[in-house]
PDB file of C-alpha atoms in Angstrom:
ATOM      1  CA  MET A  50      -8.107   5.335 -15.638  1.00 66.00           C
ATOM      2  CA  LYS A  51      -7.653   9.023 -14.828  1.00 83.00           C
ATOM      3  CA  LEU A  52      -4.749   9.859 -12.531  1.00 92.00           C
ATOM      4  CA  GLU A  53      -5.591  11.459  -9.202  1.00 96.00           C
ATOM      5  CA  ILE A  54      -2.517  13.584  -8.528  1.00 97.00           C
ATOM      6  CA  LEU A  55      -1.935  14.449  -4.866  1.00 98.00           C
ATOM      7  CA  TYR A  56       1.457  16.158  -5.165  1.00 97.00           C
ATOM      8  CA  GLU A  57       3.790  17.008  -8.021  1.00 97.00           C
ATOM      9  CA  ASP A  58       6.930  19.035  -8.599  1.00 96.00           C
ATOM     10  CA  ALA A  59       9.962  18.761 -10.870  1.00 95.00           C
ATOM     11  CA  TYR A  60      11.405  15.875  -8.859  1.00 97.00           C
ATOM     12  CA  LEU A  61       8.603  13.580  -7.778  1.00 97.00           C
ATOM     13  CA  LEU A  62       4.938  12.808  -8.109  1.00 97.00           C
ATOM     14  CA  ALA A  63       2.404  11.280  -5.722  1.00 97.00           C
ATOM     15  CA  CYS A  64      -0.933   9.921  -6.815  1.00 97.00           C
ATOM     16  CA  VAL A  65      -3.611   7.394  -5.919  1.00 97.00           C
ATOM     17  CA  LYS A  66      -3.232   3.849  -7.213  1.00 97.00           C
ATOM     18  CA  PRO A  67      -6.705   2.453  -7.856  1.00 95.00           C
ATOM     19  CA  TYR A  68      -7.577  -1.021  -6.658  1.00 94.00           C
ATOM     20  CA  GLY A  69      -6.858  -3.729  -9.214  1.00 92.00           C
ATOM     21  CA  VAL A  70      -4.113  -1.826 -11.044  1.00 93.00           C
ATOM     22  CA  LEU A  71      -0.500  -3.014 -11.097  1.00 93.00           C
ATOM     23  CA  SER A  72       2.137  -0.799  -9.491  1.00 91.00           C
ATOM     24  CA  GLN A  73       4.394  -1.490 -12.459  1.00 81.00           C
ATOM     25  CA  GLY A  74       4.187  -3.631 -15.557  1.00 70.00           C
ATOM     26  CA  ASP A  75       4.707  -7.367 -15.699  1.00 69.00           C
ATOM     27  CA  LYS A  76       4.778  -9.909 -18.522  1.00 69.00           C
ATOM     28  CA  GLY A  77       1.117  -9.272 -19.298  1.00 65.00           C
ATOM     29  CA  ASN A  78      -0.485  -6.282 -20.944  1.00 69.00           C
ATOM     30  CA  ASP A  79      -2.563  -5.131 -17.997  1.00 77.00           C
ATOM     31  CA  GLU A  80      -2.646  -1.454 -17.117  1.00 84.00           C
ATOM     32  CA  ASP A  81       0.026  -0.321 -14.664  1.00 91.00           C
ATOM     33  CA  MET A  82       0.892   2.887 -12.823  1.00 95.00           C
ATOM     34  CA  ILE A  83       4.356   3.436 -14.339  1.00 95.00           C
ATOM     35  CA  THR A  84       2.997   3.391 -17.892  1.00 93.00           C
ATOM     36  CA  LYS A  85       0.048   5.592 -16.965  1.00 94.00           C
ATOM     37  CA  ILE A  86       2.275   8.209 -15.343  1.00 95.00           C
ATOM     38  CA  LYS A  87       4.679   8.205 -18.298  1.00 92.00           C
ATOM     39  CA  HIS A  88       1.745   8.912 -20.627  1.00 90.00           C
ATOM     40  CA  TYR A  89       0.586  11.697 -18.330  1.00 92.00           C
ATOM     41  CA  LEU A  90       4.025  13.333 -18.233  1.00 91.00           C
ATOM     42  CA  TYR A  91       4.539  12.929 -21.977  1.00 87.00           C
ATOM     43  CA  ASP A  92       1.184  14.578 -22.729  1.00 84.00           C
ATOM     44  CA  LYS A  93       1.964  17.323 -20.219  1.00 83.00           C
ATOM     45  CA  ALA A  94       5.215  18.133 -22.041  1.00 78.00           C
ATOM     46  CA  GLU A  95       3.213  19.044 -25.153  1.00 69.00           C
ATOM     47  CA  SER A  96       6.096  18.250 -27.484  1.00 62.00           C
ATOM     48  CA  GLU A  97       6.336  15.588 -30.152  1.00 59.00           C
ATOM     49  CA  GLN A  98      10.110  15.675 -29.667  1.00 54.00           C
ATOM     50  CA  ALA A  99       9.922  15.004 -25.924  1.00 63.00           C
ATOM     51  CA  GLU A 100      11.928  12.022 -24.703  1.00 79.00           C
ATOM     52  CA  GLU A 101      10.252   9.245 -22.782  1.00 86.00           C
ATOM     53  CA  PRO A 102       9.831  10.509 -19.210  1.00 90.00           C
ATOM     54  CA  TYR A 103      11.754   8.835 -16.418  1.00 94.00           C
ATOM     55  CA  VAL A 104       9.455   7.341 -13.766  1.00 96.00           C
ATOM     56  CA  ALA A 105      10.488   5.059 -10.903  1.00 96.00           C
ATOM     57  CA  ALA A 106       8.252   3.605  -8.212  1.00 95.00           C
ATOM     58  CA  ILE A 107       9.675   4.191  -4.734  1.00 94.00           C
ATOM     59  CA  HIS A 108       7.519   1.464  -3.237  1.00 93.00           C
ATOM     60  CA  ARG A 109       4.863  -0.942  -4.440  1.00 93.00           C
ATOM     61  CA  LEU A 110       1.300  -1.694  -3.506  1.00 96.00           C
ATOM     62  CA  ASP A 111      -0.181  -5.134  -4.117  1.00 94.00           C
ATOM     63  CA  ARG A 112      -2.587  -5.242  -7.027  1.00 93.00           C
ATOM     64  CA  PRO A 113      -5.782  -5.466  -4.884  1.00 94.00           C
ATOM     65  CA  VAL A 114      -4.573  -2.637  -2.592  1.00 96.00           C
ATOM     66  CA  GLY A 115      -5.343   1.021  -3.277  1.00 96.00           C
ATOM     67  CA  GLY A 116      -3.948   4.311  -2.094  1.00 97.00           C
ATOM     68  CA  VAL A 117      -1.018   6.711  -2.040  1.00 98.00           C
ATOM     69  CA  MET A 118       2.058   5.944  -4.120  1.00 97.00           C
ATOM     70  CA  VAL A 119       5.171   8.068  -4.694  1.00 97.00           C
ATOM     71  CA  PHE A 120       7.203   8.079  -7.910  1.00 97.00           C
ATOM     72  CA  ALA A 121      10.547   9.727  -8.713  1.00 97.00           C
ATOM     73  CA  LYS A 122      11.014  11.718 -11.898  1.00 96.00           C
ATOM     74  CA  THR A 123      14.818  11.488 -12.010  1.00 96.00           C
ATOM     75  CA  PRO A 124      17.355   8.741 -11.252  1.00 97.00           C
ATOM     76  CA  GLU A 125      18.980  10.967  -8.611  1.00 97.00           C
ATOM     77  CA  VAL A 126      15.728  11.436  -6.704  1.00 97.00           C
ATOM     78  CA  ALA A 127      14.901   7.736  -7.085  1.00 97.00           C
ATOM     79  CA  ALA A 128      18.233   6.796  -5.496  1.00 97.00           C
ATOM     80  CA  LYS A 129      17.825   9.269  -2.639  1.00 97.00           C
ATOM     81  CA  LEU A 130      14.253   8.189  -1.868  1.00 97.00           C
ATOM     82  CA  SER A 131      15.300   4.551  -2.032  1.00 95.00           C
ATOM     83  CA  ASP A 132      18.057   5.204   0.511  1.00 96.00           C
ATOM     84  CA  MET A 133      15.596   7.078   2.729  1.00 96.00           C
ATOM     85  CA  GLN A 134      13.218   4.154   2.583  1.00 93.00           C
ATOM     86  CA  GLN A 135      15.991   1.717   3.499  1.00 92.00           C
ATOM     87  CA  ASP A 136      16.895   3.935   6.469  1.00 93.00           C
ATOM     88  CA  GLY A 137      13.283   4.162   7.666  1.00 93.00           C
ATOM     89  CA  GLU A 138      12.967   7.859   6.865  1.00 96.00           C
ATOM     90  CA  ILE A 139       9.704   7.515   4.958  1.00 97.00           C
ATOM     91  CA  ALA A 140       6.683   7.004   7.208  1.00 97.00           C
ATOM     92  CA  LYS A 141       3.887   4.913   5.690  1.00 98.00           C
ATOM     93  CA  TYR A 142       0.420   4.576   7.149  1.00 98.00           C
ATOM     94  CA  TYR A 143      -2.350   2.260   6.005  1.00 98.00           C
ATOM     95  CA  GLN A 144      -5.970   1.845   6.978  1.00 98.00           C
ATOM     96  CA  ALA A 145      -7.512  -1.605   6.939  1.00 97.00           C
ATOM     97  CA  VAL A 146     -10.754  -3.447   7.480  1.00 96.00           C
ATOM     98  CA  ILE A 147     -10.082  -6.853   9.009  1.00 97.00           C
ATOM     99  CA  THR A 148     -12.403  -9.720   9.857  1.00 95.00           C
ATOM    100  CA  GLY A 149     -12.556 -10.519  13.529  1.00 95.00           C
ATOM    101  CA  GLU A 150     -11.201  -8.725  16.558  1.00 95.00           C
ATOM    102  CA  LEU A 151      -7.638  -8.371  17.821  1.00 96.00           C
ATOM    103  CA  PRO A 152      -6.920  -9.098  21.509  1.00 93.00           C
ATOM    104  CA  ASP A 153      -5.468  -5.596  22.095  1.00 95.00           C
ATOM    105  CA  PHE A 154      -6.588  -2.232  20.771  1.00 95.00           C
ATOM    106  CA  GLU A 155      -3.041  -1.191  19.957  1.00 97.00           C
ATOM    107  CA  GLY A 156       0.298  -2.875  19.729  1.00 97.00           C
ATOM    108  CA  GLU A 157       3.285  -4.023  17.708  1.00 97.00           C
ATOM    109  CA  MET A 158       3.520  -7.009  15.396  1.00 98.00           C
ATOM    110  CA  VAL A 159       6.982  -8.485  14.890  1.00 97.00           C
ATOM    111  CA  ASP A 160       7.307 -11.659  12.831  1.00 97.00           C
ATOM    112  CA  TYR A 161       9.658 -13.432  10.461  1.00 98.00           C
ATOM    113  CA  LEU A 162       8.269 -13.837   6.967  1.00 97.00           C
ATOM    114  CA  LEU A 163       9.238 -16.283   4.262  1.00 97.00           C
ATOM    115  CA  ARG A 164       8.226 -15.707   0.666  1.00 95.00           C
ATOM    116  CA  ASP A 165       7.303 -18.557  -1.655  1.00 94.00           C
ATOM    117  CA  GLY A 166       8.072 -17.430  -5.184  1.00 90.00           C
ATOM    118  CA  LYS A 167       6.224 -20.333  -6.781  1.00 91.00           C
ATOM    119  CA  THR A 168       2.893 -19.467  -5.180  1.00 92.00           C
ATOM    120  CA  ASN A 169       3.591 -15.727  -4.744  1.00 91.00           C
ATOM    121  CA  THR A 170       2.642 -15.941  -1.076  1.00 94.00           C
ATOM    122  CA  THR A 171       4.301 -15.126   2.226  1.00 96.00           C
ATOM    123  CA  LYS A 172       3.965 -16.960   5.536  1.00 96.00           C
ATOM    124  CA  VAL A 173       5.009 -16.362   9.134  1.00 97.00           C
ATOM    125  CA  VAL A 174       7.827 -18.699  10.198  1.00 96.00           C
ATOM    126  CA  LYS A 175      10.162 -19.123  13.142  1.00 96.00           C
ATOM    127  CA  LYS A 176      13.125 -16.813  13.613  1.00 94.00           C
ATOM    128  CA  GLY A 177      16.238 -18.250  12.044  1.00 92.00           C
ATOM    129  CA  GLU A 178      14.525 -20.130   9.236  1.00 95.00           C
ATOM    130  CA  LYS A 179      16.563 -19.842   6.064  1.00 95.00           C
ATOM    131  CA  GLY A 180      15.422 -16.944   3.901  1.00 94.00           C
ATOM    132  CA  ALA A 181      13.096 -15.460   6.526  1.00 96.00           C
ATOM    133  CA  LYS A 182      13.067 -11.671   6.960  1.00 96.00           C
ATOM    134  CA  ARG A 183      12.069  -9.668  10.011  1.00 97.00           C
ATOM    135  CA  ALA A 184       8.777  -7.793   9.643  1.00 97.00           C
ATOM    136  CA  GLU A 185       7.496  -5.062  11.939  1.00 97.00           C
ATOM    137  CA  LEU A 186       4.436  -2.842  12.120  1.00 98.00           C
ATOM    138  CA  TYR A 187       2.367  -0.924  14.681  1.00 98.00           C
ATOM    139  CA  TYR A 188      -1.402  -0.890  14.758  1.00 98.00           C
ATOM    140  CA  GLU A 189      -4.280   0.878  16.480  1.00 98.00           C
ATOM    141  CA  VAL A 190      -7.869  -0.359  16.380  1.00 97.00           C
ATOM    142  CA  LEU A 191     -10.128   2.603  15.613  1.00 95.00           C
ATOM    143  CA  ASP A 192     -13.475   0.793  15.755  1.00 94.00           C
ATOM    144  CA  VAL A 193     -15.060  -2.656  16.011  1.00 94.00           C
ATOM    145  CA  MET A 194     -18.392  -3.334  14.302  1.00 91.00           C
ATOM    146  CA  ASP A 195     -20.872  -6.183  14.287  1.00 90.00           C
ATOM    147  CA  THR A 196     -22.202  -6.629  10.754  1.00 86.00           C
ATOM    148  CA  ASP A 197     -24.279  -9.148   8.820  1.00 82.00           C
ATOM    149  CA  ASP A 198     -20.970 -10.675   7.725  1.00 79.00           C
ATOM    150  CA  GLY A 199     -19.631 -10.955  11.273  1.00 89.00           C
ATOM    151  CA  THR A 200     -17.305  -8.765  13.318  1.00 93.00           C
ATOM    152  CA  LEU A 201     -15.148  -6.277  11.431  1.00 94.00           C
ATOM    153  CA  SER A 202     -12.369  -4.114  12.860  1.00 96.00           C
ATOM    154  CA  TYR A 203     -11.160  -0.812  11.449  1.00 96.00           C
ATOM    155  CA  VAL A 204      -7.403  -0.502  11.950  1.00 97.00           C
ATOM    156  CA  LEU A 205      -4.722   2.147  11.469  1.00 98.00           C
ATOM    157  CA  ILE A 206      -1.308   0.672  10.615  1.00 98.00           C
ATOM    158  CA  GLU A 207       2.174   2.176  10.603  1.00 98.00           C
ATOM    159  CA  LEU A 208       4.367   0.009   8.422  1.00 97.00           C
ATOM    160  CA  VAL A 209       7.948  -0.132   9.693  1.00 96.00           C
ATOM    161  CA  THR A 210       9.355  -2.695   7.255  1.00 95.00           C
ATOM    162  CA  GLY A 211       8.101  -3.313   3.747  1.00 92.00           C
ATOM    163  CA  ARG A 212       8.081  -7.054   3.157  1.00 94.00           C
ATOM    164  CA  HIS A 213       6.197  -8.938   0.477  1.00 94.00           C
ATOM    165  CA  HIS A 214       2.483  -9.095   1.427  1.00 97.00           C
ATOM    166  CA  GLN A 215       3.553  -8.132   4.959  1.00 97.00           C
ATOM    167  CA  ILE A 216       0.350  -6.614   6.343  1.00 98.00           C
ATOM    168  CA  ARG A 217      -1.827  -9.282   4.762  1.00 97.00           C
ATOM    169  CA  ALA A 218       0.298 -12.156   6.099  1.00 97.00           C
ATOM    170  CA  GLN A 219       0.815 -10.769   9.596  1.00 98.00           C
ATOM    171  CA  PHE A 220      -2.843 -10.038  10.290  1.00 98.00           C
ATOM    172  CA  ALA A 221      -3.960 -13.337   8.755  1.00 97.00           C
ATOM    173  CA  SER A 222      -1.543 -15.222  11.015  1.00 97.00           C
ATOM    174  CA  ARG A 223      -3.460 -13.824  13.991  1.00 96.00           C
ATOM    175  CA  GLY A 224      -6.824 -14.948  12.666  1.00 95.00           C
ATOM    176  CA  CYS A 225      -7.813 -11.466  11.502  1.00 97.00           C
ATOM    177  CA  GLY A 226      -7.305 -11.421   7.756  1.00 96.00           C
ATOM    178  CA  ILE A 227      -7.930  -8.422   5.534  1.00 96.00           C
ATOM    179  CA  TRP A 228     -11.497  -8.094   4.244  1.00 94.00           C
ATOM    180  CA  GLY A 229     -11.827  -9.525   0.731  1.00 93.00           C
ATOM    181  CA  ASP A 230      -8.391 -11.142   0.693  1.00 94.00           C
ATOM    182  CA  THR A 231      -8.922 -14.452  -1.094  1.00 92.00           C
ATOM    183  CA  LYS A 232      -5.217 -15.307  -0.820  1.00 93.00           C
ATOM    184  CA  TYR A 233      -4.761 -15.032   2.965  1.00 95.00           C
ATOM    185  CA  ASN A 234      -8.162 -14.762   4.640  1.00 94.00           C
ATOM    186  CA  PRO A 235      -9.900 -18.173   5.001  1.00 93.00           C
ATOM    187  CA  LYS A 236     -13.276 -16.436   5.192  1.00 91.00           C
ATOM    188  CA  PHE A 237     -12.847 -15.318   1.578  1.00 90.00           C
ATOM    189  CA  ALA A 238     -10.539 -18.015   0.185  1.00 83.00           C
ATOM    190  CA  LYS A 239     -13.307 -20.349  -1.003  1.00 79.00           C
ATOM    191  CA  THR A 240     -15.617 -17.715  -2.433  1.00 74.00           C
ATOM    192  CA  LYS A 241     -16.396 -17.900  -6.136  1.00 65.00           C
ATOM    193  CA  ARG A 242     -16.374 -14.127  -6.355  1.00 70.00           C
ATOM    194  CA  LYS A 243     -13.183 -12.523  -7.619  1.00 70.00           C
ATOM    195  CA  TYR A 244     -12.278  -9.622  -5.347  1.00 73.00           C
ATOM    196  CA  LYS A 245     -10.312  -7.007  -7.279  1.00 82.00           C
ATOM    197  CA  GLN A 246      -9.977  -4.941  -4.129  1.00 91.00           C
ATOM    198  CA  ILE A 247      -9.346  -5.750  -0.497  1.00 95.00           C
ATOM    199  CA  GLY A 248      -9.819  -3.739   2.674  1.00 95.00           C
ATOM    200  CA  LEU A 249      -6.324  -2.264   2.698  1.00 97.00           C
ATOM    201  CA  PHE A 250      -5.508   1.316   1.676  1.00 98.00           C
ATOM    202  CA  SER A 251      -2.280   3.333   1.724  1.00 98.00           C
ATOM    203  CA  SER A 252      -3.636   6.507   3.318  1.00 97.00           C
ATOM    204  CA  ARG A 253      -0.627   8.629   4.322  1.00 98.00           C
ATOM    205  CA  MET A 254       3.087   9.102   3.631  1.00 98.00           C
ATOM    206  CA  GLU A 255       5.477  11.511   5.344  1.00 98.00           C
ATOM    207  CA  PHE A 256       9.080  12.305   4.432  1.00 98.00           C
ATOM    208  CA  THR A 257      11.602  15.090   3.929  1.00 97.00           C
ATOM    209  CA  HIS A 258      11.871  16.155   0.306  1.00 97.00           C
ATOM    210  CA  PRO A 259      15.259  14.814  -0.887  1.00 96.00           C
ATOM    211  CA  ILE A 260      16.029  17.980  -2.871  1.00 97.00           C
ATOM    212  CA  THR A 261      14.250  20.924  -1.243  1.00 96.00           C
ATOM    213  CA  GLY A 262      14.269  19.732   2.369  1.00 97.00           C
ATOM    214  CA  GLU A 263      10.549  20.475   2.669  1.00 97.00           C
ATOM    215  CA  GLU A 264       8.496  18.271   4.985  1.00 97.00           C
ATOM    216  CA  ILE A 265       6.057  16.440   2.730  1.00 97.00           C
ATOM    217  CA  VAL A 266       2.797  14.938   3.967  1.00 98.00           C
ATOM    218  CA  ILE A 267       0.643  13.176   1.398  1.00 98.00           C
ATOM    219  CA  LYS A 268      -2.697  11.746   2.438  1.00 97.00           C
ATOM    220  CA  LYS A 269      -5.888  10.336   1.027  1.00 97.00           C
ATOM    221  CA  GLU A 270      -8.918   9.073   2.917  1.00 95.00           C
ATOM    222  CA  PRO A 271      -9.609   5.396   2.187  1.00 95.00           C
ATOM    223  CA  GLU A 272     -12.237   4.443  -0.332  1.00 91.00           C
ATOM    224  CA  GLY A 273     -13.578   1.213  -1.728  1.00 90.00           C
ATOM    225  CA  GLU A 274     -16.118  -1.470  -0.976  1.00 89.00           C
ATOM    226  CA  ALA A 275     -14.675  -2.559   2.374  1.00 88.00           C
ATOM    227  CA  PHE A 276     -14.692   0.997   3.742  1.00 91.00           C
ATOM    228  CA  GLU A 277     -18.263   1.708   2.710  1.00 86.00           C
ATOM    229  CA  VAL A 278     -19.493   0.014   5.893  1.00 72.00           C
ATOM    230  CA  LEU A 279     -17.643   2.629   7.966  1.00 67.00           C
ATOM    231  CA  ASP A 280     -18.687   6.136   8.906  1.00 56.00           C
ATOM    232  CA  LEU A 281     -15.298   7.672   8.173  1.00 49.00           C
ATOM    233  CA  ASP A 282     -16.415  11.242   8.901  1.00 45.00           C
ATOM    234  CA  GLU A 283     -16.082  10.653  12.653  1.00 45.00           C
ATOM    235  CA  PHE A 284     -12.402   9.783  12.238  1.00 43.00           C
ATOM    236  CA  GLU A 285     -11.375  12.873  10.265  1.00 44.00           C
TER     237      GLU A 285
END
């Protein structure tokens, strides 16, 4: 896997996480973004005496999701970006292909989500249920298409909160699951095919640089199997 670097300076790095790759390592030995970036920075240093580079993920993308990710190169920057994220000062936009059609072409989704650690899934529950966390996002439907596989909708999403599997769970709860999502979309749940990518892509992030004060905008047009049915040129 070759890194696609979108932005880099002495303090942080932004790149594209490919579909199917872990945001950071787990108990297995599968490839992950943290390790890949450390190798990249170590090789870039061109010194056998170089210490192991510091790399911290500011946010995570689910394994079958692709797109823009931001990483801090120092503990100070990691702490500042983490605080900014907690305070809602980092804008995150996603593009998605969903099955079905939403009742409104734009709107807000506010739900309470409960994570099940045993199954690694999240479900929408009633407000006040123990352990439930408030989840919020805004969406705009950019196009609706009739295809051989049924109706698909192309959606722009602004993620306000960052809960576990939030976008996937919220859209699925409204009968419009993400394309290819075998975990939440009933239309794909029983398929024998293993989808390593789903129709969800982190396409844009905006924030104020925590050190320089520069306004940073990082973007990448979506790619992948789900987006191949779309003529994305008309949306640029």
